[in-house]
CSV table of C-alpha atoms in Angstrom, one decimal:
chain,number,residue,atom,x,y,z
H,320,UNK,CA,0.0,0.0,0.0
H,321,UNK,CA,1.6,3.9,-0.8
H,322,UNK,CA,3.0,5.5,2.1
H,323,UNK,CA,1.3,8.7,1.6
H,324,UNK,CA,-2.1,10.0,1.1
H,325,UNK,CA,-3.1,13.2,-1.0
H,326,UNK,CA,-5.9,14.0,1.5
H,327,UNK,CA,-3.0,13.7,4.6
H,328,UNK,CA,-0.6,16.2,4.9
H,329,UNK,CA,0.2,16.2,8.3
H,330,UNK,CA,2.5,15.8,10.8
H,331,UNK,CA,0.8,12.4,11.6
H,332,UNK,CA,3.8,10.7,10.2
H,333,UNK,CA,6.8,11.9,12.3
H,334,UNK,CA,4.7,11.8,14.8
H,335,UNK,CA,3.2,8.3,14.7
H,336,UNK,CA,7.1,7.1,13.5
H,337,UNK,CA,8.0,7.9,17.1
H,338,UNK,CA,5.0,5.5,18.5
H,339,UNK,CA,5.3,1.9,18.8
H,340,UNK,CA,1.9,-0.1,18.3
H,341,UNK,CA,0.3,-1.8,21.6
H,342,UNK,CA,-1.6,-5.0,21.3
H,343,UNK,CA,-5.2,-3.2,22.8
H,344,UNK,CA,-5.4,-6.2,25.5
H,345,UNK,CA,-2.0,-5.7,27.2
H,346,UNK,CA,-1.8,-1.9,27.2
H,347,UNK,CA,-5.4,-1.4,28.8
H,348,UNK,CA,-3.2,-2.8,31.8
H,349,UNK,CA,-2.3,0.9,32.1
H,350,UNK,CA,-5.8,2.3,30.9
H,351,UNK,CA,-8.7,2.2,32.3
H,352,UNK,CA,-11.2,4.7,30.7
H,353,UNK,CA,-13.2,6.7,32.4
H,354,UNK,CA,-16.5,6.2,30.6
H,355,UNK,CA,-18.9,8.6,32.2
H,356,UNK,CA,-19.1,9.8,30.4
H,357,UNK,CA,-32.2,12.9,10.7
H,358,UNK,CA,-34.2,15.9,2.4
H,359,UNK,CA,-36.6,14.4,2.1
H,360,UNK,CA,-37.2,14.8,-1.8
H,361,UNK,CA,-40.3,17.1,-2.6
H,362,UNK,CA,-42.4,14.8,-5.5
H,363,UNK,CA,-42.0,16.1,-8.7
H,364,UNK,CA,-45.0,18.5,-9.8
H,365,UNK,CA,-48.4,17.4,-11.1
H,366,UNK,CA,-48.9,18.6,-14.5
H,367,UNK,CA,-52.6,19.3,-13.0
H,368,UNK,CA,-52.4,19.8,-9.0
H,369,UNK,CA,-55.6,19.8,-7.6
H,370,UNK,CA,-56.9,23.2,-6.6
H,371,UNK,CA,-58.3,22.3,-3.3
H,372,UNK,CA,-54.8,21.3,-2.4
H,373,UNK,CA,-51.3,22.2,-2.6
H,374,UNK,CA,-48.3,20.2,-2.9
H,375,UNK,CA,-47.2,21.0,0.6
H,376,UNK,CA,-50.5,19.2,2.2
H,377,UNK,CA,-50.2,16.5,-0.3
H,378,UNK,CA,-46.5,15.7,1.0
H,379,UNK,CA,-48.2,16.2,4.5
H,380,UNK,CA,-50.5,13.7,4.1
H,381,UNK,CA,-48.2,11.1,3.1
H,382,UNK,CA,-45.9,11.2,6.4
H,383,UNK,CA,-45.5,8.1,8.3
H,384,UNK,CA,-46.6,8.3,12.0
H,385,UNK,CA,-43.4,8.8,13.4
H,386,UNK,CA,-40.1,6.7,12.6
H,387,UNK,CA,-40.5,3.3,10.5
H,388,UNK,CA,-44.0,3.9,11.1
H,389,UNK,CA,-43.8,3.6,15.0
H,390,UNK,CA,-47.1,5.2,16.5
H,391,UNK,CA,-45.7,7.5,18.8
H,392,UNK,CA,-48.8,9.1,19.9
H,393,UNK,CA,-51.0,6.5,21.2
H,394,UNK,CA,-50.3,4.7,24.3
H,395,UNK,CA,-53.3,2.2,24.9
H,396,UNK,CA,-55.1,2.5,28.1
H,397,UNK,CA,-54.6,-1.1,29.5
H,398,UNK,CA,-52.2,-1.6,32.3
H,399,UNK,CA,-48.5,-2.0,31.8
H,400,UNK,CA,-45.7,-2.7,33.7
H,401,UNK,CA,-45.4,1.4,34.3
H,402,UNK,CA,-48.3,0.9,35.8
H,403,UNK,CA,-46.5,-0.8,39.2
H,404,UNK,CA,-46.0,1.2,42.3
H,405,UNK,CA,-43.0,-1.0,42.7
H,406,UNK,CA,-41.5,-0.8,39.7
H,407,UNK,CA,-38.1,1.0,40.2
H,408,UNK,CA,-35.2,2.0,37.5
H,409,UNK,CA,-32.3,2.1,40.4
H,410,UNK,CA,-29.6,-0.4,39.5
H,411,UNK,CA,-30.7,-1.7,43.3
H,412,UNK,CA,-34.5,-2.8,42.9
H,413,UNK,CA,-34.4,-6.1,41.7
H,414,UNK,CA,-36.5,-6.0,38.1
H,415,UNK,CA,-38.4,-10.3,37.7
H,416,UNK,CA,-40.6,-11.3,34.5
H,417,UNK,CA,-38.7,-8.4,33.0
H,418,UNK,CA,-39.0,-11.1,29.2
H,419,UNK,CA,-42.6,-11.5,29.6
H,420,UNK,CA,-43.4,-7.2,30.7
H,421,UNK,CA,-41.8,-6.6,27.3
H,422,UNK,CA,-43.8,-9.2,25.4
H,423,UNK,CA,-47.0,-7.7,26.9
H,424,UNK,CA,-45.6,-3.8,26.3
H,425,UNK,CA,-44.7,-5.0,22.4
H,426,UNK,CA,-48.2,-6.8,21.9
H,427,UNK,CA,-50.3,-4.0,23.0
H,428,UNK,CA,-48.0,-1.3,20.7
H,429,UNK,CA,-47.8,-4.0,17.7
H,430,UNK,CA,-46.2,-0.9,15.6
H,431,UNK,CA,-43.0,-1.3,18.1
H,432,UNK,CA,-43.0,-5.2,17.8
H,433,UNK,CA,-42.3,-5.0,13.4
H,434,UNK,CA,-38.1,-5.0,13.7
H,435,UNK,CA,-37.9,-5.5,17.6
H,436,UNK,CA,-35.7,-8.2,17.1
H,437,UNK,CA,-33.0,-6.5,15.9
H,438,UNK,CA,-33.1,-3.4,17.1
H,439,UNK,CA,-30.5,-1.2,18.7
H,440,UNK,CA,-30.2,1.9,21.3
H,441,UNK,CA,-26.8,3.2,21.7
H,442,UNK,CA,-26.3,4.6,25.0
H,443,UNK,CA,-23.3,7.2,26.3
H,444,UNK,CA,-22.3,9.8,28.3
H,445,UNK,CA,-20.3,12.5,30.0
H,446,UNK,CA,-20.0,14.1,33.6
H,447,UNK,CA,-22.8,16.9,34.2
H,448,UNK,CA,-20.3,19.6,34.9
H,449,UNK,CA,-17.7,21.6,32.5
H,450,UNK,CA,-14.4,19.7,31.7
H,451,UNK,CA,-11.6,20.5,33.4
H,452,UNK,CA,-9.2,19.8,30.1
H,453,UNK,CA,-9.9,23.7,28.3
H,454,UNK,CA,-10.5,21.5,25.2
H,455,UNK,CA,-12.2,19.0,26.8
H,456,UNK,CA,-16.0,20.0,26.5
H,457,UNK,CA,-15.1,20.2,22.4
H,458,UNK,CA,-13.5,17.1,22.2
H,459,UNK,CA,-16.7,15.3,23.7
H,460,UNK,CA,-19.3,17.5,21.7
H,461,UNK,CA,-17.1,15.7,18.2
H,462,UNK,CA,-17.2,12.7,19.7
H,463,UNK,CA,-20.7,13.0,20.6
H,464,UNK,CA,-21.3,13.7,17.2
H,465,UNK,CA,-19.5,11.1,15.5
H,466,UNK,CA,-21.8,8.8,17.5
H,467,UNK,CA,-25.2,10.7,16.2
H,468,UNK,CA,-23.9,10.6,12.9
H,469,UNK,CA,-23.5,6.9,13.5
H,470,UNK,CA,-26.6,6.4,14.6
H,471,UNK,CA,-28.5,8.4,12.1
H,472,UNK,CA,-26.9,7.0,9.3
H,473,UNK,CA,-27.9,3.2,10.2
H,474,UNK,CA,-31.5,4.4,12.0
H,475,UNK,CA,-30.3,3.9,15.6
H,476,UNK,CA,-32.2,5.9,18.7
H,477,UNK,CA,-29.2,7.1,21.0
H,478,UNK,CA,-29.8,8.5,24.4
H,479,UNK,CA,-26.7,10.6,26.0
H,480,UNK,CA,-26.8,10.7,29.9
H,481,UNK,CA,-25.0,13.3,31.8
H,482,UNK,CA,-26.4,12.7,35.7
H,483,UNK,CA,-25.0,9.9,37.9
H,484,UNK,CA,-28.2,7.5,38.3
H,485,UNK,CA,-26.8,6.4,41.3
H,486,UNK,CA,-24.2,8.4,43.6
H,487,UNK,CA,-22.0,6.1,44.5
H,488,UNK,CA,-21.6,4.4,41.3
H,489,UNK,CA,-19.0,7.1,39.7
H,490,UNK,CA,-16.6,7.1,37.0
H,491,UNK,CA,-16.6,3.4,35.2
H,492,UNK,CA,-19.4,2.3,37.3
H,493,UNK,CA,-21.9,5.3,35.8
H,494,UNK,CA,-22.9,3.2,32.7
H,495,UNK,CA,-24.9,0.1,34.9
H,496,UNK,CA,-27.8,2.3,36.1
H,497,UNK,CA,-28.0,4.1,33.1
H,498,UNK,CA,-28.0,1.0,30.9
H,499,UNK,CA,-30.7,-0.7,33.6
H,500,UNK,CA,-32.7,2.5,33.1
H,501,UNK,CA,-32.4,2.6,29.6
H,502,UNK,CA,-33.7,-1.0,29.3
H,503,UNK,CA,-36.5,-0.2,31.5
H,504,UNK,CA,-37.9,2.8,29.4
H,505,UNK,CA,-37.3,1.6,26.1
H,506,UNK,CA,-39.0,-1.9,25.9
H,507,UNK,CA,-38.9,-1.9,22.3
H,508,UNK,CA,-35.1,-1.8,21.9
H,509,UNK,CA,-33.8,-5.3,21.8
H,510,UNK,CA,-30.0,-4.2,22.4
H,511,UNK,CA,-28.6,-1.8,24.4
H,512,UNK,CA,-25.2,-1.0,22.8
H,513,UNK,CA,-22.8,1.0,25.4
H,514,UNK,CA,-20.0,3.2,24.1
H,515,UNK,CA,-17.7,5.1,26.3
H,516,UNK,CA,-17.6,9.2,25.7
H,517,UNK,CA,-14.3,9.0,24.4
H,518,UNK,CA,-14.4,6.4,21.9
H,519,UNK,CA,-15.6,6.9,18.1
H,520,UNK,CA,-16.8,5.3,15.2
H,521,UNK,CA,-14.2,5.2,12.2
H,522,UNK,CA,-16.1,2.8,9.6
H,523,UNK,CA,-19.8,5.0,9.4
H,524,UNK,CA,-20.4,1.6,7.0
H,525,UNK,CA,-19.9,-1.1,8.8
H,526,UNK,CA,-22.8,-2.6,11.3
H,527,UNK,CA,-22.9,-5.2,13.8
H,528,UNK,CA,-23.3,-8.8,12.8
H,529,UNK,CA,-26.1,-9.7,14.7
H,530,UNK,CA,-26.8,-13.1,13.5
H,531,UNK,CA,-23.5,-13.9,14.8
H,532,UNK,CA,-24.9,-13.1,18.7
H,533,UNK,CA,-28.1,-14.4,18.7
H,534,UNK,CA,-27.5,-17.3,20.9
H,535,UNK,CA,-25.8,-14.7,23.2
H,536,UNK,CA,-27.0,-11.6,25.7
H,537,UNK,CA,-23.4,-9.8,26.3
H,538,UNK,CA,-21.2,-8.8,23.4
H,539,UNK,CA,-17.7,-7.3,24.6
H,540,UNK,CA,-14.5,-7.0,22.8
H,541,UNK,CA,-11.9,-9.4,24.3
H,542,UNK,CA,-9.6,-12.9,24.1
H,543,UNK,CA,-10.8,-15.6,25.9
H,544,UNK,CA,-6.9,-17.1,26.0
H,545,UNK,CA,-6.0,-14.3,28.3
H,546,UNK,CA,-9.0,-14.6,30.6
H,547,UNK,CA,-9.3,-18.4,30.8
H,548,UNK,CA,-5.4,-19.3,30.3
H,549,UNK,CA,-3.5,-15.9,31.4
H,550,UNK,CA,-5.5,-15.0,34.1
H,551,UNK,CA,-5.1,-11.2,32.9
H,552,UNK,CA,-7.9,-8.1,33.5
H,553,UNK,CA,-6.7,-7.0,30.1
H,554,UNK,CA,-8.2,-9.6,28.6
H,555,UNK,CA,-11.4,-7.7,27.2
H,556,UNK,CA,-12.6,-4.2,27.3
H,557,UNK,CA,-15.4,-3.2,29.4
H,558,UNK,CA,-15.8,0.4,27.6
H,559,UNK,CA,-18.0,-1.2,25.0
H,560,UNK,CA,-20.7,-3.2,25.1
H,561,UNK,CA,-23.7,-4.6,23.3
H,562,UNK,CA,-26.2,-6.3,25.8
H,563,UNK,CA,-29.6,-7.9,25.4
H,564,UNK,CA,-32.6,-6.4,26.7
H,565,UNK,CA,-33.7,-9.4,28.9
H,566,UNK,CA,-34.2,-10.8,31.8
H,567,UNK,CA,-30.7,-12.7,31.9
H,568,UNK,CA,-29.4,-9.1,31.6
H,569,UNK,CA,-31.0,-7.4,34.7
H,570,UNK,CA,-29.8,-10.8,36.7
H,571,UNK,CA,-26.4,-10.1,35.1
H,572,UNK,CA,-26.1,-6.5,35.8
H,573,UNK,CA,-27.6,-7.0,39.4
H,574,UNK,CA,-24.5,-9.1,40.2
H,575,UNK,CA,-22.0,-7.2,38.0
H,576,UNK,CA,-22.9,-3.8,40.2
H,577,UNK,CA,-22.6,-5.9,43.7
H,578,UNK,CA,-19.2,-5.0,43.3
H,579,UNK,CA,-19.2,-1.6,42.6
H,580,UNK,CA,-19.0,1.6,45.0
H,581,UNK,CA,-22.3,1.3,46.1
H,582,UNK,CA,-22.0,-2.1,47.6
H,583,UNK,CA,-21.5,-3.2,50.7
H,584,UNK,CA,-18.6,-5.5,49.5
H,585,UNK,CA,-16.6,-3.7,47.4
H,586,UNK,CA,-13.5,-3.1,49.5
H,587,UNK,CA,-13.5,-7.1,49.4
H,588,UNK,CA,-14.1,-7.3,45.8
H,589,UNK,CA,-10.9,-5.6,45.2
H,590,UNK,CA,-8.9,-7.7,47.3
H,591,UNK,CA,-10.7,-10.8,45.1
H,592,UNK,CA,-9.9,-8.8,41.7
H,593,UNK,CA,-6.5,-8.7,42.4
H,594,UNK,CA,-6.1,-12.2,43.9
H,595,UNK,CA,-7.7,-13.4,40.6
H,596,UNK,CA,-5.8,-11.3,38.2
H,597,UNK,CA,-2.2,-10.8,38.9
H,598,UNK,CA,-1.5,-8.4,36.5
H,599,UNK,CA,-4.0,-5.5,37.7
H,600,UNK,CA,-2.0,-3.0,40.1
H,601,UNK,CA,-4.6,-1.0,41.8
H,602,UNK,CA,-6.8,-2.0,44.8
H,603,UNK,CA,-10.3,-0.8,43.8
H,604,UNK,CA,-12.6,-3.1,42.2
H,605,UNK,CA,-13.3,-1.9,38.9
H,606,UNK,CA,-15.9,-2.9,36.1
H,607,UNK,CA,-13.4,-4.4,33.9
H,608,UNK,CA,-12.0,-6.5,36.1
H,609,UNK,CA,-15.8,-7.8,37.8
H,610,UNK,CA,-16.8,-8.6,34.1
H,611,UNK,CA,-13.4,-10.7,33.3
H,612,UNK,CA,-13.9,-12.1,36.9
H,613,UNK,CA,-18.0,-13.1,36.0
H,614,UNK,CA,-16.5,-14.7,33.0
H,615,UNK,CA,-13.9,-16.8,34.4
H,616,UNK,CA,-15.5,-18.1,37.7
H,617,UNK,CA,-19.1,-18.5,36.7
H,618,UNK,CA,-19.2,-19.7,32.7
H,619,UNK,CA,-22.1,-21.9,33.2
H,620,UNK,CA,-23.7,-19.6,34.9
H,621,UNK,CA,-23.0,-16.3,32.8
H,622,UNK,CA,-19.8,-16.5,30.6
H,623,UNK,CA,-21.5,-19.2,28.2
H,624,UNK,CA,-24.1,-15.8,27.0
H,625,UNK,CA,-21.4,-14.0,26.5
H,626,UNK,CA,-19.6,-13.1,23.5
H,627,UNK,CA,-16.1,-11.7,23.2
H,628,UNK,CA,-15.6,-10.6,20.0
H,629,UNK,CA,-12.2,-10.6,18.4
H,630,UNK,CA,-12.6,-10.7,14.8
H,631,UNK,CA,-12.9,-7.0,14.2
H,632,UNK,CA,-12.2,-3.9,16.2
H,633,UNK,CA,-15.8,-3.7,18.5
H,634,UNK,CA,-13.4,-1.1,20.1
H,635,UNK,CA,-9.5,-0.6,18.9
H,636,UNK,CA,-6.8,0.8,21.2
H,637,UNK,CA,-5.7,3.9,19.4
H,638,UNK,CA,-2.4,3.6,19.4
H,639,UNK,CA,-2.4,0.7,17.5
H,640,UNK,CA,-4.9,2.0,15.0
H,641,UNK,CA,-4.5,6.3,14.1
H,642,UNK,CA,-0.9,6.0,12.6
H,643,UNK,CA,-2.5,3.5,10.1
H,644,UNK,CA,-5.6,5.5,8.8
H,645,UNK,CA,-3.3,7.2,6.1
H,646,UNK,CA,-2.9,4.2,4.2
H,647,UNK,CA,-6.3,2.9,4.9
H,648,UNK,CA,-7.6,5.9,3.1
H,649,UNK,CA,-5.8,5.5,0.0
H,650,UNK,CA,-6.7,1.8,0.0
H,651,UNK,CA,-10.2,3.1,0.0
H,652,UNK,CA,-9.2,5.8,-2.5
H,653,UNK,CA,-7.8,3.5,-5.0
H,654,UNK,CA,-10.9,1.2,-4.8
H,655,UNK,CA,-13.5,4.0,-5.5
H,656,UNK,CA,-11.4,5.0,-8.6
H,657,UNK,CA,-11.9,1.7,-9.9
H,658,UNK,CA,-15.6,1.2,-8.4
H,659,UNK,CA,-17.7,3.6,-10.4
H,660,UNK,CA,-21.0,2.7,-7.8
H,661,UNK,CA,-19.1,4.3,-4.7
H,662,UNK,CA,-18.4,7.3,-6.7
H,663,UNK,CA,-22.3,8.1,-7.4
H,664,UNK,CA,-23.5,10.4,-5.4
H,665,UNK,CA,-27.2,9.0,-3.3
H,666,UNK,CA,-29.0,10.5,-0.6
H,667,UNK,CA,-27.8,9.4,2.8
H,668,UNK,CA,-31.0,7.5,4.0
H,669,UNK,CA,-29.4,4.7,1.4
H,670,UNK,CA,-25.7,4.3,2.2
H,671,UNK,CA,-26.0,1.2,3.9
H,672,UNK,CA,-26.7,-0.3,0.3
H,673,UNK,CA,-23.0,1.3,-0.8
H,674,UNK,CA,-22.1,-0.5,2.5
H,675,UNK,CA,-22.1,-3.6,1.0
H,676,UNK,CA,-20.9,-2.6,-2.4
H,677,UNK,CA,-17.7,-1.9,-0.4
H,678,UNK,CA,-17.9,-5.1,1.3
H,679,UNK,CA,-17.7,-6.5,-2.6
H,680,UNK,CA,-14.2,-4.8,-2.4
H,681,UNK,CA,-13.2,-5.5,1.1
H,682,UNK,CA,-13.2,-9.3,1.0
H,683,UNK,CA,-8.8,-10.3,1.6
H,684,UNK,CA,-8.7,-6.3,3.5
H,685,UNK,CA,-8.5,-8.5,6.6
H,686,UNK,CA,-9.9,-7.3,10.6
H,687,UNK,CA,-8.3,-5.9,13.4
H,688,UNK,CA,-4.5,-5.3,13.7
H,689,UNK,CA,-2.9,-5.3,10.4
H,690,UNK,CA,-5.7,-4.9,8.5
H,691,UNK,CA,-6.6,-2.2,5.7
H,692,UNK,CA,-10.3,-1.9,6.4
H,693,UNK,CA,-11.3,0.9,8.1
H,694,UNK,CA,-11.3,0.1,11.6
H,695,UNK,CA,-15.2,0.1,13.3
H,696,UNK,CA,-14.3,2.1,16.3
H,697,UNK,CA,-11.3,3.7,17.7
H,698,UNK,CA,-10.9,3.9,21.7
H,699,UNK,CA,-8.8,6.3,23.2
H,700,UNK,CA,-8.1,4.3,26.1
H,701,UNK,CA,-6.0,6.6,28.8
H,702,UNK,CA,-6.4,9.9,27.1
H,703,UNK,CA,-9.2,11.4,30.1
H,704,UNK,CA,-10.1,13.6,26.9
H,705,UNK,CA,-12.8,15.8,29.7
H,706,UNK,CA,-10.2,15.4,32.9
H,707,UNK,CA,-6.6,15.5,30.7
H,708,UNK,CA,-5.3,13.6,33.5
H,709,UNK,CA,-4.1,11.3,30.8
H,710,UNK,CA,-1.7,8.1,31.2
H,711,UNK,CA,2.1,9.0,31.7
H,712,UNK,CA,3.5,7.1,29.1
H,713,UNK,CA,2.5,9.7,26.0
H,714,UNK,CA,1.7,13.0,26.4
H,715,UNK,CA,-1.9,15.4,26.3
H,716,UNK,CA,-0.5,16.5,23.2
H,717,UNK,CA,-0.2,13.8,21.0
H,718,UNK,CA,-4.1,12.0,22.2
H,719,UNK,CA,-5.3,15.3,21.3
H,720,UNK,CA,-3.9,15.1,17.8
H,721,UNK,CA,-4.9,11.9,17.5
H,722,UNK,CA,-8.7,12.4,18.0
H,723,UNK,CA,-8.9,14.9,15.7
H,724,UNK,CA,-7.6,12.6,13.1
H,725,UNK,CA,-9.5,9.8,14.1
H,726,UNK,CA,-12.5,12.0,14.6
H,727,UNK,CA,-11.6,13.9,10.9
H,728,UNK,CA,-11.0,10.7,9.4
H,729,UNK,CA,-14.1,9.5,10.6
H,730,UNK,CA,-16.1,12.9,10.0
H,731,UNK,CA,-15.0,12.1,6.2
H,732,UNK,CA,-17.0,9.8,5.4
H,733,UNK,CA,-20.3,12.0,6.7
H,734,UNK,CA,-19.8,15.5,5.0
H,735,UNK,CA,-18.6,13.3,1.9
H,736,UNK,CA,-22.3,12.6,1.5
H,737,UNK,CA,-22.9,16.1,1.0
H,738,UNK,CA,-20.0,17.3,-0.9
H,739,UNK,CA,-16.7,18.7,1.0
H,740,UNK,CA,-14.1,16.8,2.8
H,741,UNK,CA,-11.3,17.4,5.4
H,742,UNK,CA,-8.3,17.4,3.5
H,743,UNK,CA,-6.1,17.8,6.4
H,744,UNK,CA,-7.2,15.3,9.1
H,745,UNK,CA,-5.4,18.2,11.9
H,746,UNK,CA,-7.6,20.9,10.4
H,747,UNK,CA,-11.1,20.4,11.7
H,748,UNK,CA,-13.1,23.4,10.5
H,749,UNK,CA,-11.5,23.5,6.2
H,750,UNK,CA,-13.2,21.2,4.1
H,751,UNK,CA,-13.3,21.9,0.2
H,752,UNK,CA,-15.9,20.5,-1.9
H,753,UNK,CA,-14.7,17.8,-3.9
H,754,UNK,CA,-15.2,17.5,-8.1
H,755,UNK,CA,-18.0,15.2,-9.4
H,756,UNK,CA,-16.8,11.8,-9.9
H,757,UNK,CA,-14.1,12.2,-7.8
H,758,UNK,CA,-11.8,10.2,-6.9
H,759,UNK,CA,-11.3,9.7,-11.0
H,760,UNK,CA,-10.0,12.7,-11.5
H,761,UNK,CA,-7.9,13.0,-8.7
H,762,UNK,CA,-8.3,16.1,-8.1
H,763,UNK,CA,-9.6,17.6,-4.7
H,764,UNK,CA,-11.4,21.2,-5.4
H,765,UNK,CA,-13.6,22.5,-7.9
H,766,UNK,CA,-16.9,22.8,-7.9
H,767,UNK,CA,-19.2,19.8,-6.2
């Protein structure tokens, strides 16, 4: 593959030359994130519009009731779960029958139930006050718009939580009650899909391979070697996760957060982490470590639901994956010169269908370390974009740097849809429009 790209001309290079590349496992030993963190095309004119109405109402009229055709403003009058003094969102309330309330929710709003099967609610966050880091309240407003672009793009509701459900449960520990709550008020979401505040999505193609999870409730990305053989709490990342909305879940979750803050045990379930995994340096018990610790001790009863992918980056360490995404674009570059199809220009309701087109292309690209696909999504593991108390071993400087290249690299393949592009993945706010048919001409400029 070339060495340079036409659309980088950065400092990237002698920067990344200076970086060695961390396998994302083993360096998370010194990381662990902090992760509190939809023109429409007017018809064409009748040759003979009615008089007694215009175009406009016309259009009106022909509006679904809300999206996919969800009815949105009818909630039937027959008792629901809601409809329980008891019922309770804290991560603390035990939540029973949780499979059966959503079948009952689903068959009296049958307009939810079309698609319930495989549908997804991304979930994130940041802390409810300013960012210490002066940049740090930017940083997250990209990255919290790499994630609606995301979502938009591929038809995904996303819900962005900046209180702490419960008190206690700070810093790692945030996302349990907000996932639990999530689940509770969005019954016709069949996976949850968490994503830490500082991670972002650098393929805005790919999607999630369901089918390959459906005899599973927990997706995370991790090796099973290093948790079953190695015995190490970098064996999977807990910064990103797909879960089920089920009742296996709310059990899971239940005893996943016994160890947290807010417990009664979790000075002990420190002691226990660190027993277990010899490689983890701090006392606290942590998330990471209580998932890894779930997995290993109790695989009848929860690791066997529980995926831990490794075949694609679910979440990449980004050391491993920025000082690549030069070459990656002009793989991708080179392709669309050749592939007429990803040069036509379509409306972005539609991309998924040029999502496969480049899958056509993308067949020996590879997954994961080494690979030239575009990698899914890009953590920055250690970087504390909202605190910049980042991890010693690189400097503020050079995560900040990063993101915007991830983040521009990734921004790239949304404006593209509408014309301009950055050309210099360090220059966030220039982005010239491109010629039609480009890449053939191979020029970048002109008019769009």
């Amino acid at each position: 593959m070339p060495k340079h790209n036409s659309l980088l001309r950065t400092k990237t290079s002698s920067f990344f030359s200076s970086c060695f590349l961390y396998a994302a496992g083993t360096s998370a030993s010194f990381l662990l994130a902090w992760a509190f963190w939809s023109f429409f095309s007017s018809p064409a004119p009748s040759a003979n519009p009615s008089p007694s109405r215009g175009l406009a109402s016309e259009a009106a009229l022909s509006c679904p009731a809300g999206k996919a055709g969800h009815n949105r403003s009818y909630d039937p009058p027959d008792p629901t779960f809601y409809d329980d003094p008891e019922l309770s969102y804290t991560i603390e309330k035990t939540i029973k029958n949780w499979d059966e309330k959503r079948r009952e929710w689903l068959e009296k709003h049958p307009s939810f139930a079309a698609g319930a099967a495989d549908r997804i609610l991304m979930v994130t966050g940041s802390q409810a006050t300013p960012c210490k880091n002066p940049i740090g309240d930017h940083l997250l407003l990209r990255f919290f718009k790499n994630k609606a672009d995301y979502c938009r793009i591929h038809g995904y509701d996303i819900f962005y939580n900046t209180v702490l459900l419960q008190p206690k449960m700070f810093s790692f520990w945030a996302k349990m009650p907000a996932v639990k709550a999530v689940m509770l008020a969005h019954p016709e979401a069949e996976w949850i899909w968490w994503v830490d505040s500082d991670t972002a999505f650098t393929d805005m193609d790919f999607t999630l391979p369901l089918d390959r999870y459906k005899a599973h409730n927990l997706v995370v990305h991790g090796w099973p070697h290093l948790i079953h053989r190695e015995k190490s709490w970098t064996g999977l990342n807990a910064g990103v996760f797909l879960m089920r909305n089920c009742q296996w879940s709310m059990d899971f979750m239940e005893e996943w957060a016994s160890m947290g803050p807010q417990a009664p045990e979790y000075d002990k379930w420190g002691v226990i982490q660190r027993t277990t995994f010899k490689d983890k340096t701090f006392p606290e018990s942590d998330d990471q470590t209580g998932l890894a610790y779930l997995i290993l001790k109790e695989r009848e009863k929860w690791g066997n639901k529980i995926y831990m992918e490794d075949e694609y980056y679910f979440e990449g360490y980004w050391m491993e994956i920025v000082g690549t995404l030069e070459n990656i674009t002009d793989a991708y570059t080179g392709i669309e010169k050749r592939e007429r199809r990803l040069r036509r220009r379509h409306a972005e309701r539609v991309g998924e269908s040029y999502g496969k087109v480049w899958e056509e292309h993308l067949k020996d690209a590879g997954y994961g370390r080494g690979s030239w696909r575009r990698p899914f999504m890009t953590h920055f593991t250690g970087c504390q974009p909202c605190s910049g108390d980042h991890n010693q071993m690189y400097s503020g400087q050079s995560c900040w740097d990063a993101m915007q290249i991830a983040l521009n690299f990734a921004d790239n393949q949304v404006p593209r849809r509408y014309g301009p592009v950055h050309r210099d993945l360090l220059d966030t706010s220039t982005v010239p429009p491109l010629p039609f048919d480009y890449p053939a001409s191979d020029l970048v400029g002109g008019a769009s």
